[in-house]
């Protein structure tokens, strides 16, 4: 099977332990229906071969994504099927394959979105939702148990030292935008937006300067109650004067910047 002009790709992931192993997932629109696609490459993405699907199509809202790959075993891969019970039912299924996608087994279902799956270096697997809790597997993702964690996780990663970092709710109930944990159950605050020192300083004309610093920073500062009031970006990337107090730094180029805003990514870097 080859890619076609009406194919859409949801995720592309390289196995951490073997750069020649690449997984690709997406879908094809055929006469108003959605056909899920799953491919594997064993030569670093030069060629791809189709592999069996974890689940048959459930509707137009359903997507197939590569959820996680083991950091030590390129054949151990997890897939996520969104709206697994139909377009009108929020709920995801997590599937496991230990043979590189040649076959799949359903290992978890929840009546919630499950965007976060992490295969840890010790072999344990964590699955987390935004508002319905998290699940832990101690047998490589074969079975899962719910664990007592109330953090509303928007993202989840593991660092090389085994520390888990997660995106939580900046306001209630978490009061931590970034959290740290060793076990995925107990979390401590790393950062809240109110503690930001300001946008990363870049030269005029860069996306970071024109969008994050000159258009967004002052509004974000007010929204999150940030006390810091750093200097604005300069031609050479250096300091000029406090950005939120220097009105001309924003208004003299505002018409030009607003005209470009719809064409640009509105997110920037804070520190």
JSON list of C-alpha atoms in Angstrom, two decimals, residues 64-235:
[
{"chain": "A", "resi": 64, "resn": "UNK", "atom": "CA", "xyz": [-5.33, 6.35, 15.41]},
{"chain": "A", "resi": 65, "resn": "UNK", "atom": "CA", "xyz": [-2.15, 7.63, 17.05]},
{"chain": "A", "resi": 66, "resn": "UNK", "atom": "CA", "xyz": [1.17, 6.15, 18.10]},
{"chain": "A", "resi": 67, "resn": "UNK", "atom": "CA", "xyz": [0.98, 6.65, 21.85]},
{"chain": "A", "resi": 68, "resn": "UNK", "atom": "CA", "xyz": [4.41, 5.44, 23.01]},
{"chain": "A", "resi": 69, "resn": "UNK", "atom": "CA", "xyz": [7.39, 3.24, 22.16]},
{"chain": "A", "resi": 70, "resn": "UNK", "atom": "CA", "xyz": [9.55, 1.46, 24.70]},
{"chain": "A", "resi": 71, "resn": "UNK", "atom": "CA", "xyz": [12.91, 3.21, 25.20]},
{"chain": "A", "resi": 72, "resn": "UNK", "atom": "CA", "xyz": [14.63, -0.19, 25.25]},
{"chain": "A", "resi": 73, "resn": "UNK", "atom": "CA", "xyz": [12.59, -2.40, 22.90]},
{"chain": "A", "resi": 74, "resn": "UNK", "atom": "CA", "xyz": [11.70, -1.11, 19.42]},
{"chain": "A", "resi": 75, "resn": "UNK", "atom": "CA", "xyz": [9.07, -3.84, 19.04]},
{"chain": "A", "resi": 76, "resn": "UNK", "atom": "CA", "xyz": [7.07, -2.73, 22.08]},
{"chain": "A", "resi": 77, "resn": "UNK", "atom": "CA", "xyz": [4.69, -0.03, 20.88]},
{"chain": "A", "resi": 78, "resn": "UNK", "atom": "CA", "xyz": [1.39, 1.39, 22.16]},
{"chain": "A", "resi": 79, "resn": "UNK", "atom": "CA", "xyz": [-1.39, 2.89, 20.02]},
{"chain": "A", "resi": 80, "resn": "UNK", "atom": "CA", "xyz": [-4.27, 5.13, 21.01]},
{"chain": "A", "resi": 81, "resn": "UNK", "atom": "CA", "xyz": [-7.68, 5.12, 19.34]},
{"chain": "A", "resi": 82, "resn": "UNK", "atom": "CA", "xyz": [-9.75, 8.20, 20.13]},
{"chain": "A", "resi": 83, "resn": "UNK", "atom": "CA", "xyz": [-13.57, 8.13, 20.25]},
{"chain": "A", "resi": 84, "resn": "UNK", "atom": "CA", "xyz": [-13.17, 4.37, 20.31]},
{"chain": "A", "resi": 85, "resn": "UNK", "atom": "CA", "xyz": [-16.88, 3.74, 20.98]},
{"chain": "A", "resi": 86, "resn": "UNK", "atom": "CA", "xyz": [-18.23, 6.12, 18.33]},
{"chain": "A", "resi": 87, "resn": "UNK", "atom": "CA", "xyz": [-18.34, 9.78, 17.37]},
{"chain": "A", "resi": 88, "resn": "UNK", "atom": "CA", "xyz": [-20.78, 10.74, 20.12]},
{"chain": "A", "resi": 89, "resn": "UNK", "atom": "CA", "xyz": [-18.94, 8.99, 22.98]},
{"chain": "A", "resi": 90, "resn": "UNK", "atom": "CA", "xyz": [-15.79, 10.43, 24.50]},
{"chain": "A", "resi": 91, "resn": "UNK", "atom": "CA", "xyz": [-13.48, 7.55, 25.33]},
{"chain": "A", "resi": 92, "resn": "UNK", "atom": "CA", "xyz": [-10.09, 6.19, 24.24]},
{"chain": "A", "resi": 93, "resn": "UNK", "atom": "CA", "xyz": [-8.65, 2.71, 23.91]},
{"chain": "A", "resi": 94, "resn": "UNK", "atom": "CA", "xyz": [-4.98, 1.91, 24.39]},
{"chain": "A", "resi": 95, "resn": "UNK", "atom": "CA", "xyz": [-3.56, -1.03, 22.43]},
{"chain": "A", "resi": 96, "resn": "UNK", "atom": "CA", "xyz": [-0.28, -2.86, 22.96]},
{"chain": "A", "resi": 97, "resn": "UNK", "atom": "CA", "xyz": [1.95, -4.65, 20.47]},
{"chain": "A", "resi": 98, "resn": "UNK", "atom": "CA", "xyz": [5.15, -6.50, 21.38]},
{"chain": "A", "resi": 99, "resn": "UNK", "atom": "CA", "xyz": [5.95, -7.54, 17.81]},
{"chain": "A", "resi": 100, "resn": "UNK", "atom": "CA", "xyz": [6.34, -4.20, 16.08]},
{"chain": "A", "resi": 101, "resn": "UNK", "atom": "CA", "xyz": [2.70, -3.74, 15.17]},
{"chain": "A", "resi": 102, "resn": "UNK", "atom": "CA", "xyz": [2.17, -7.17, 13.62]},
{"chain": "A", "resi": 103, "resn": "UNK", "atom": "CA", "xyz": [-0.66, -7.79, 16.11]},
{"chain": "A", "resi": 104, "resn": "UNK", "atom": "CA", "xyz": [-2.42, -5.79, 18.83]},
{"chain": "A", "resi": 105, "resn": "UNK", "atom": "CA", "xyz": [-4.10, -6.35, 22.19]},
{"chain": "A", "resi": 106, "resn": "UNK", "atom": "CA", "xyz": [-6.42, -3.91, 23.93]},
{"chain": "A", "resi": 107, "resn": "UNK", "atom": "CA", "xyz": [-5.02, -3.17, 27.39]},
{"chain": "A", "resi": 108, "resn": "UNK", "atom": "CA", "xyz": [-7.00, -0.16, 28.62]},
{"chain": "A", "resi": 109, "resn": "UNK", "atom": "CA", "xyz": [-10.24, 1.70, 27.98]},
{"chain": "A", "resi": 110, "resn": "UNK", "atom": "CA", "xyz": [-11.48, 4.84, 29.72]},
{"chain": "A", "resi": 111, "resn": "UNK", "atom": "CA", "xyz": [-14.48, 7.07, 29.11]},
{"chain": "A", "resi": 112, "resn": "UNK", "atom": "CA", "xyz": [-12.05, 9.98, 28.76]},
{"chain": "A", "resi": 113, "resn": "UNK", "atom": "CA", "xyz": [-9.30, 11.23, 26.49]},
{"chain": "A", "resi": 114, "resn": "UNK", "atom": "CA", "xyz": [-5.98, 9.47, 27.20]},
{"chain": "A", "resi": 115, "resn": "UNK", "atom": "CA", "xyz": [-3.35, 11.65, 25.52]},
{"chain": "A", "resi": 116, "resn": "UNK", "atom": "CA", "xyz": [-0.44, 10.66, 27.75]},
{"chain": "A", "resi": 117, "resn": "UNK", "atom": "CA", "xyz": [1.27, 7.27, 27.59]},
{"chain": "A", "resi": 118, "resn": "UNK", "atom": "CA", "xyz": [4.84, 6.82, 28.84]},
{"chain": "A", "resi": 119, "resn": "UNK", "atom": "CA", "xyz": [6.91, 3.63, 28.82]},
{"chain": "A", "resi": 120, "resn": "UNK", "atom": "CA", "xyz": [9.40, 4.13, 31.62]},
{"chain": "A", "resi": 121, "resn": "UNK", "atom": "CA", "xyz": [13.01, 2.97, 31.58]},
{"chain": "A", "resi": 122, "resn": "UNK", "atom": "CA", "xyz": [12.28, 0.48, 34.35]},
{"chain": "A", "resi": 123, "resn": "UNK", "atom": "CA", "xyz": [9.58, -1.17, 32.19]},
{"chain": "A", "resi": 124, "resn": "UNK", "atom": "CA", "xyz": [6.56, 0.31, 33.95]},
{"chain": "A", "resi": 125, "resn": "UNK", "atom": "CA", "xyz": [3.95, 2.09, 31.85]},
{"chain": "A", "resi": 126, "resn": "UNK", "atom": "CA", "xyz": [1.88, 5.12, 32.81]},
{"chain": "A", "resi": 127, "resn": "UNK", "atom": "CA", "xyz": [-1.31, 6.34, 31.13]},
{"chain": "A", "resi": 128, "resn": "UNK", "atom": "CA", "xyz": [-2.79, 9.67, 32.19]},
{"chain": "A", "resi": 129, "resn": "UNK", "atom": "CA", "xyz": [-5.92, 11.63, 31.37]},
{"chain": "A", "resi": 130, "resn": "UNK", "atom": "CA", "xyz": [-6.61, 15.32, 31.83]},
{"chain": "A", "resi": 131, "resn": "UNK", "atom": "CA", "xyz": [-9.44, 14.99, 34.35]},
{"chain": "A", "resi": 132, "resn": "UNK", "atom": "CA", "xyz": [-10.08, 11.29, 35.01]},
{"chain": "A", "resi": 133, "resn": "UNK", "atom": "CA", "xyz": [-6.95, 10.17, 36.78]},
{"chain": "A", "resi": 134, "resn": "UNK", "atom": "CA", "xyz": [-4.09, 7.93, 35.74]},
{"chain": "A", "resi": 135, "resn": "UNK", "atom": "CA", "xyz": [-3.21, 4.25, 35.44]},
{"chain": "A", "resi": 136, "resn": "UNK", "atom": "CA", "xyz": [-0.02, 2.30, 36.10]},
{"chain": "A", "resi": 137, "resn": "UNK", "atom": "CA", "xyz": [1.26, -0.99, 34.72]},
{"chain": "A", "resi": 138, "resn": "UNK", "atom": "CA", "xyz": [4.01, -2.96, 36.43]},
{"chain": "A", "resi": 139, "resn": "UNK", "atom": "CA", "xyz": [4.16, -5.70, 33.79]},
{"chain": "A", "resi": 140, "resn": "UNK", "atom": "CA", "xyz": [5.16, -3.77, 30.68]},
{"chain": "A", "resi": 141, "resn": "UNK", "atom": "CA", "xyz": [1.67, -2.58, 29.79]},
{"chain": "A", "resi": 142, "resn": "UNK", "atom": "CA", "xyz": [-0.09, -5.96, 29.83]},
{"chain": "A", "resi": 143, "resn": "UNK", "atom": "CA", "xyz": [-2.40, -4.98, 32.70]},
{"chain": "A", "resi": 144, "resn": "UNK", "atom": "CA", "xyz": [-3.20, -1.62, 34.33]},
{"chain": "A", "resi": 145, "resn": "UNK", "atom": "CA", "xyz": [-4.49, -0.45, 37.69]},
{"chain": "A", "resi": 146, "resn": "UNK", "atom": "CA", "xyz": [-5.84, 2.99, 38.57]},
{"chain": "A", "resi": 147, "resn": "UNK", "atom": "CA", "xyz": [-3.52, 4.98, 40.80]},
{"chain": "A", "resi": 148, "resn": "UNK", "atom": "CA", "xyz": [-4.28, 7.71, 43.26]},
{"chain": "A", "resi": 149, "resn": "UNK", "atom": "CA", "xyz": [-3.16, 10.83, 41.42]},
{"chain": "A", "resi": 150, "resn": "UNK", "atom": "CA", "xyz": [-5.33, 13.94, 41.18]},
{"chain": "A", "resi": 151, "resn": "UNK", "atom": "CA", "xyz": [-3.02, 15.91, 38.87]},
{"chain": "A", "resi": 152, "resn": "UNK", "atom": "CA", "xyz": [-4.85, 16.95, 35.70]},
{"chain": "A", "resi": 153, "resn": "UNK", "atom": "CA", "xyz": [-2.15, 16.03, 33.23]},
{"chain": "A", "resi": 154, "resn": "UNK", "atom": "CA", "xyz": [-2.01, 17.79, 29.88]},
{"chain": "A", "resi": 155, "resn": "UNK", "atom": "CA", "xyz": [1.38, 16.23, 29.05]},
{"chain": "A", "resi": 156, "resn": "UNK", "atom": "CA", "xyz": [3.71, 13.65, 30.57]},
{"chain": "A", "resi": 157, "resn": "UNK", "atom": "CA", "xyz": [7.38, 12.78, 29.92]},
{"chain": "A", "resi": 158, "resn": "UNK", "atom": "CA", "xyz": [10.17, 10.92, 31.66]},
{"chain": "A", "resi": 159, "resn": "UNK", "atom": "CA", "xyz": [13.68, 12.33, 31.91]},
{"chain": "A", "resi": 160, "resn": "UNK", "atom": "CA", "xyz": [16.80, 10.22, 31.54]},
{"chain": "A", "resi": 161, "resn": "UNK", "atom": "CA", "xyz": [17.23, 10.06, 35.32]},
{"chain": "A", "resi": 162, "resn": "UNK", "atom": "CA", "xyz": [13.74, 8.58, 35.71]},
{"chain": "A", "resi": 163, "resn": "UNK", "atom": "CA", "xyz": [12.08, 11.78, 36.93]},
{"chain": "A", "resi": 164, "resn": "UNK", "atom": "CA", "xyz": [8.59, 12.36, 35.57]},
{"chain": "A", "resi": 165, "resn": "UNK", "atom": "CA", "xyz": [7.52, 15.83, 34.44]},
{"chain": "A", "resi": 166, "resn": "UNK", "atom": "CA", "xyz": [3.90, 16.71, 33.75]},
{"chain": "A", "resi": 167, "resn": "UNK", "atom": "CA", "xyz": [1.83, 19.69, 32.64]},
{"chain": "A", "resi": 168, "resn": "UNK", "atom": "CA", "xyz": [-0.79, 20.38, 35.29]},
{"chain": "A", "resi": 169, "resn": "UNK", "atom": "CA", "xyz": [-3.45, 23.01, 35.82]},
{"chain": "A", "resi": 170, "resn": "UNK", "atom": "CA", "xyz": [-1.84, 26.35, 36.58]},
{"chain": "A", "resi": 171, "resn": "UNK", "atom": "CA", "xyz": [-4.88, 27.34, 38.65]},
{"chain": "A", "resi": 172, "resn": "UNK", "atom": "CA", "xyz": [-7.24, 25.11, 40.69]},
{"chain": "A", "resi": 173, "resn": "UNK", "atom": "CA", "xyz": [-7.13, 22.27, 41.44]},
{"chain": "A", "resi": 174, "resn": "UNK", "atom": "CA", "xyz": [-3.41, 21.67, 40.83]},
{"chain": "A", "resi": 175, "resn": "UNK", "atom": "CA", "xyz": [-1.87, 25.13, 41.19]},
{"chain": "A", "resi": 176, "resn": "UNK", "atom": "CA", "xyz": [1.18, 23.96, 39.26]},
{"chain": "A", "resi": 177, "resn": "UNK", "atom": "CA", "xyz": [1.79, 24.38, 35.56]},
{"chain": "A", "resi": 178, "resn": "UNK", "atom": "CA", "xyz": [4.76, 21.99, 35.63]},
{"chain": "A", "resi": 179, "resn": "UNK", "atom": "CA", "xyz": [5.01, 19.20, 38.20]},
{"chain": "A", "resi": 180, "resn": "UNK", "atom": "CA", "xyz": [7.64, 16.62, 39.16]},
{"chain": "A", "resi": 181, "resn": "UNK", "atom": "CA", "xyz": [7.22, 13.04, 40.41]},
{"chain": "A", "resi": 182, "resn": "UNK", "atom": "CA", "xyz": [9.22, 9.86, 40.88]},
{"chain": "A", "resi": 183, "resn": "UNK", "atom": "CA", "xyz": [6.27, 7.46, 40.82]},
{"chain": "A", "resi": 184, "resn": "UNK", "atom": "CA", "xyz": [3.51, 9.26, 38.89]},
{"chain": "A", "resi": 185, "resn": "UNK", "atom": "CA", "xyz": [1.24, 9.32, 41.94]},
{"chain": "A", "resi": 186, "resn": "UNK", "atom": "CA", "xyz": [2.67, 12.05, 44.18]},
{"chain": "A", "resi": 187, "resn": "UNK", "atom": "CA", "xyz": [3.54, 15.36, 42.52]},
{"chain": "A", "resi": 188, "resn": "UNK", "atom": "CA", "xyz": [5.39, 18.50, 43.58]},
{"chain": "A", "resi": 189, "resn": "UNK", "atom": "CA", "xyz": [5.39, 21.90, 41.93]},
{"chain": "A", "resi": 190, "resn": "UNK", "atom": "CA", "xyz": [8.21, 22.89, 39.62]},
{"chain": "A", "resi": 191, "resn": "UNK", "atom": "CA", "xyz": [6.70, 26.03, 38.13]},
{"chain": "A", "resi": 192, "resn": "UNK", "atom": "CA", "xyz": [3.62, 28.26, 37.99]},
{"chain": "A", "resi": 193, "resn": "UNK", "atom": "CA", "xyz": [3.10, 30.90, 35.33]},
{"chain": "A", "resi": 194, "resn": "UNK", "atom": "CA", "xyz": [3.07, 33.62, 37.99]},
{"chain": "A", "resi": 195, "resn": "UNK", "atom": "CA", "xyz": [6.74, 32.77, 38.59]},
{"chain": "A", "resi": 196, "resn": "UNK", "atom": "CA", "xyz": [7.78, 33.46, 34.99]},
{"chain": "A", "resi": 197, "resn": "UNK", "atom": "CA", "xyz": [10.58, 35.99, 34.61]},
{"chain": "A", "resi": 198, "resn": "UNK", "atom": "CA", "xyz": [9.51, 36.97, 31.10]},
{"chain": "A", "resi": 199, "resn": "UNK", "atom": "CA", "xyz": [9.70, 35.95, 27.46]},
{"chain": "A", "resi": 200, "resn": "UNK", "atom": "CA", "xyz": [13.00, 34.71, 26.07]},
{"chain": "A", "resi": 201, "resn": "UNK", "atom": "CA", "xyz": [14.67, 37.72, 24.46]},
{"chain": "A", "resi": 202, "resn": "UNK", "atom": "CA", "xyz": [15.20, 37.60, 20.71]},
{"chain": "A", "resi": 203, "resn": "UNK", "atom": "CA", "xyz": [16.01, 40.09, 17.96]},
{"chain": "A", "resi": 204, "resn": "UNK", "atom": "CA", "xyz": [13.35, 42.20, 16.25]},
{"chain": "A", "resi": 205, "resn": "UNK", "atom": "CA", "xyz": [11.90, 40.41, 13.24]},
{"chain": "A", "resi": 206, "resn": "UNK", "atom": "CA", "xyz": [11.97, 36.94, 14.81]},
{"chain": "A", "resi": 207, "resn": "UNK", "atom": "CA", "xyz": [8.78, 35.02, 15.55]},
{"chain": "A", "resi": 208, "resn": "UNK", "atom": "CA", "xyz": [9.61, 35.01, 19.27]},
{"chain": "A", "resi": 209, "resn": "UNK", "atom": "CA", "xyz": [10.06, 38.80, 19.38]},
{"chain": "A", "resi": 210, "resn": "UNK", "atom": "CA", "xyz": [7.21, 39.86, 17.11]},
{"chain": "A", "resi": 211, "resn": "UNK", "atom": "CA", "xyz": [4.61, 37.48, 18.51]},
{"chain": "A", "resi": 212, "resn": "UNK", "atom": "CA", "xyz": [5.47, 36.45, 22.07]},
{"chain": "A", "resi": 213, "resn": "UNK", "atom": "CA", "xyz": [7.30, 39.52, 23.26]},
{"chain": "A", "resi": 214, "resn": "UNK", "atom": "CA", "xyz": [5.60, 42.41, 21.47]},
{"chain": "A", "resi": 215, "resn": "UNK", "atom": "CA", "xyz": [2.06, 41.06, 21.10]},
{"chain": "A", "resi": 216, "resn": "UNK", "atom": "CA", "xyz": [1.39, 38.52, 23.84]},
{"chain": "A", "resi": 217, "resn": "UNK", "atom": "CA", "xyz": [3.65, 39.14, 26.80]},
{"chain": "A", "resi": 218, "resn": "UNK", "atom": "CA", "xyz": [1.80, 42.02, 28.49]},
{"chain": "A", "resi": 219, "resn": "UNK", "atom": "CA", "xyz": [-1.56, 40.27, 28.26]},
{"chain": "A", "resi": 220, "resn": "UNK", "atom": "CA", "xyz": [-0.08, 37.03, 29.63]},
{"chain": "A", "resi": 221, "resn": "UNK", "atom": "CA", "xyz": [1.57, 38.99, 32.44]},
{"chain": "A", "resi": 222, "resn": "UNK", "atom": "CA", "xyz": [-1.76, 40.44, 33.50]},
{"chain": "A", "resi": 223, "resn": "UNK", "atom": "CA", "xyz": [-3.69, 37.18, 33.04]},
{"chain": "A", "resi": 224, "resn": "UNK", "atom": "CA", "xyz": [-1.37, 35.09, 35.21]},
{"chain": "A", "resi": 225, "resn": "UNK", "atom": "CA", "xyz": [-0.44, 37.75, 37.74]},
{"chain": "A", "resi": 226, "resn": "UNK", "atom": "CA", "xyz": [3.23, 37.74, 36.80]},
{"chain": "A", "resi": 227, "resn": "UNK", "atom": "CA", "xyz": [5.18, 40.27, 38.85]},
{"chain": "A", "resi": 228, "resn": "UNK", "atom": "CA", "xyz": [8.29, 40.30, 36.68]},
{"chain": "A", "resi": 229, "resn": "UNK", "atom": "CA", "xyz": [8.47, 43.09, 34.09]},
{"chain": "A", "resi": 230, "resn": "UNK", "atom": "CA", "xyz": [11.53, 42.33, 31.96]},
{"chain": "A", "resi": 231, "resn": "UNK", "atom": "CA", "xyz": [13.01, 44.35, 29.14]},
{"chain": "A", "resi": 232, "resn": "UNK", "atom": "CA", "xyz": [11.76, 44.11, 25.59]},
{"chain": "A", "resi": 233, "resn": "UNK", "atom": "CA", "xyz": [13.65, 42.56, 22.69]},
{"chain": "A", "resi": 234, "resn": "UNK", "atom": "CA", "xyz": [16.26, 44.62, 20.82]},
{"chain": "A", "resi": 235, "resn": "UNK", "atom": "CA", "xyz": [17.79, 44.62, 17.39]}
]
